[in-house]
Amino acid sequence: MTVRVARWSAGHPWRAIGLWIVFVVACTVLGGALGTNKATDLDQAARDAGTAGRVAHAHGVSPPAVENVVITSRSGALPRAEAQKAATEVAAALRTMPQVAKVDAAVPSKDGTALMVPVTMSGDPLTAKDRVQPLRDRTANVQKEHPGLRVEQTGAASINKGLSELIAKDLVRADGIGFPVTLLILVVAFGALIAAGVPILLAITAILGATGLTALVSHLVPMYDTASSMTMLMGMAVGVDYSLFYLRREREERLRGARHRDAIEIAAATSGHAVVVSGVAVIVAMAGLFLTQNIIFTSLATAAIVVVAVAMLGSITVLPAILAKLGPRVDKPRVPVLWRLTATRENPRLWRALLRPALGHPVITLVLAVAALAALALPALGMNLRPTTADQLPRAIPALQTYDRLVAAYPSQSTEHQIVVRSAPGEAQQVRAALTDLAKRTSGDRLFVARGPRPDIRSSADGRVQMLTLSTPYGMNSGQARDAVKELRDDLVPATVGKVAGAENWVGGDAAASVDFGKQISERLPLVVAFVLGLTFVMMTLMFRSVVVALTAILVNLLSVGASFGALVLIFQHTWLEKPLGFHSTGAIVAWIPLFLFAVLFGLSMDYHVFLVSRIREAAQAGMPTRRAVAEGITGSAGTVTSAAVIMISVFAIFGALRLMDMKEMGVGLAVAVLIDAVVIRIVVLPAAMVLLGRANWWPGRLSRKAPARGERISQRVPVG
């Protein structure tokens, strides 16, 4: 298939290029016109907490969006008169705005260090961040009139607005660094400017097309905040890598004497086929995340699948057309020294030297390498997972700095629990009495703090749904907040509203959502792992007609993933690189990162594994003994794999330098994993294991029984590589 597509594209280059441009432009225009449907907090919540939020929102009892204007002194004690004047001005400025439902009286903190003006926004709280900017502007105007005070606004809407702005700035920053660095690496890899520019061009167009397609798909699968980052991350990594594999093989065949068109077809039959298999492997691995039934995983998986599919499509369709149109000009203009280094067919001595331990002493090498990776993986056993919370968000967001001051002065503003009850309209009074009783039982309990003189109970217009809000003076992921959820679910709710006949009840809120998220992932983890491992085994078995190759791929990938998880724990949970990476450790890993990394790494590692094992298989089919086939296969593709790995590591490392902890952990985790995979696994573990297995590598295929004839042509020997 890849040869037929390449043959048509090379024979009709302008048509192929034109169709690709039309595809990218159409996706971009349609996606921009419809916009991206972003996942809300309700979409992200799971189990009981998710149900509580959805029922409350559907019946209009969910808490409205509340912004708090916090007034504190820049130095010394708070001047009461000036602070009260600023509070009066804030209230007057905001009260008349259409986005504001009401402004409450200013509330002084118990310690007298702050004055808080609660502002209730009108409209749907889920869309408050899109309407909060005018409020922030008016608060800023009051701040200008009182330079000796801090007049600051915070709240969920302001924080979410600031987070979106930070992500957008960081993506621009990543682009500004990532593409020049990638281009520089490609110039070193190819020694020619045009050849280096082609993969960048494909990656950019793939990202543009995938961004538009993702916007379209988002109306079926709402997108998590960092989905755009995922499109950029994966688009740069696989878009460049796929082109690199194809271009390097095409050049290799030309250097062997093949005509330009023949070289394109051989590259399509070998590297093109490997690209398809690798792309499908990534897609299959990411598809496993849909089994979590959580919007965070499904949206990120969707973004990754779309961009990988688009990059894969471009590499087997428009890339042959570009190469056919450029002809020998693809190697112009040449960088003198680099060109001489990259245009040789000789295997570098460096790679043979690096392979010498694995080939000469496979048992010792394999045991030592596996032991080292297992030791690195050990810290992963103590991995502590927490959902992303305010304490993990970067303080570069001004609203979060204000939030810290708010929580310090008003502990009751920390964590909220919502008890949502749905009953028949005739039971409304009984439910309200039970909720009031529940609120009284929390009085004096160290896990709860009073919100006011009366219970905070909201009722729907038809009386069917009522919600009680309680507060805990601890962070949502603290042990105390989790204890409060447990006490509510196991004791307080069953003893009160649980006794109302026919009534349904759920405990929601941030702490409950955190608890439920962890339970959901724990339950779904075995399904995801089994899905990814099972389909990887089937794909590798079918591709190489070898059960042993498939099992080896799974085992070495598990070893690589385990080692990268251990490194992730050491870096972020144990603060090993806290200062160099510019973050403050919370003693935990963002909860969705490990499972997501597992799927991504299993998919991406197939790039190198398929490419290397295919080249080894080529050599084995040519009649070489296993030891020599391993040496020839790895040294013959070492330059390409190294270049691809360096590009991936640099791209991922750039995302590790971003300020959002989710992106930082994902970028560093991927960079470390690719480094381990490309260096330790592919140069040490894999060759040592294959040398020890010998012809058993190819069992039950014919290569495990006898050597093929030596005179077979590459294009006939194997359709991959």
mmCIF file of C-alpha atoms in Angstrom, residues 1-9 246 265 268-269 272-277 280 312-313 316-317 320 719:
data_model
loop_
_atom_site.group_PDB
_atom_site.id
_atom_site.type_symbol
_atom_site.label_atom_id
_atom_site.label_comp_id
_atom_site.label_asym_id
_atom_site.label_seq_id
_atom_site.Cartn_x
_atom_site.Cartn_y
_atom_site.Cartn_z
ATOM 1 C CA MET A 1 0.000 0.000 0.000
ATOM 2 C CA THR A 2 2.716 2.462 0.973
ATOM 3 C CA VAL A 3 4.548 1.757 -2.306
ATOM 4 C CA ARG A 4 1.413 2.290 -4.408
ATOM 5 C CA VAL A 5 0.642 5.568 -2.618
ATOM 6 C CA ALA A 6 4.252 6.749 -2.974
ATOM 7 C CA ARG A 7 4.322 5.775 -6.659
ATOM 8 C CA TRP A 8 1.176 7.801 -7.367
ATOM 9 C CA SER A 9 2.390 10.790 -5.341
ATOM 10 C CA TYR A 246 11.680 8.289 5.332
ATOM 11 C CA GLU A 265 9.703 3.468 -3.616
ATOM 12 C CA ALA A 268 8.096 3.704 0.992
ATOM 13 C CA ALA A 269 8.308 -0.104 1.155
ATOM 14 C CA GLY A 272 7.141 4.148 4.965
ATOM 15 C CA HIS A 273 5.717 0.849 6.097
ATOM 16 C CA ALA A 274 7.502 1.165 9.444
ATOM 17 C CA VAL A 275 6.007 4.647 9.867
ATOM 18 C CA VAL A 276 2.508 3.260 9.319
ATOM 19 C CA VAL A 277 3.067 0.452 11.815
ATOM 20 C CA VAL A 280 -0.892 2.653 14.286
ATOM 21 C CA MET A 312 1.455 9.601 9.448
ATOM 22 C CA LEU A 313 -0.824 10.448 6.512
ATOM 23 C CA ILE A 316 3.275 8.536 3.211
ATOM 24 C CA THR A 317 1.400 10.858 0.831
ATOM 25 C CA PRO A 320 7.075 11.261 -1.614
ATOM 26 C CA PRO A 719 8.325 -4.621 3.561
#
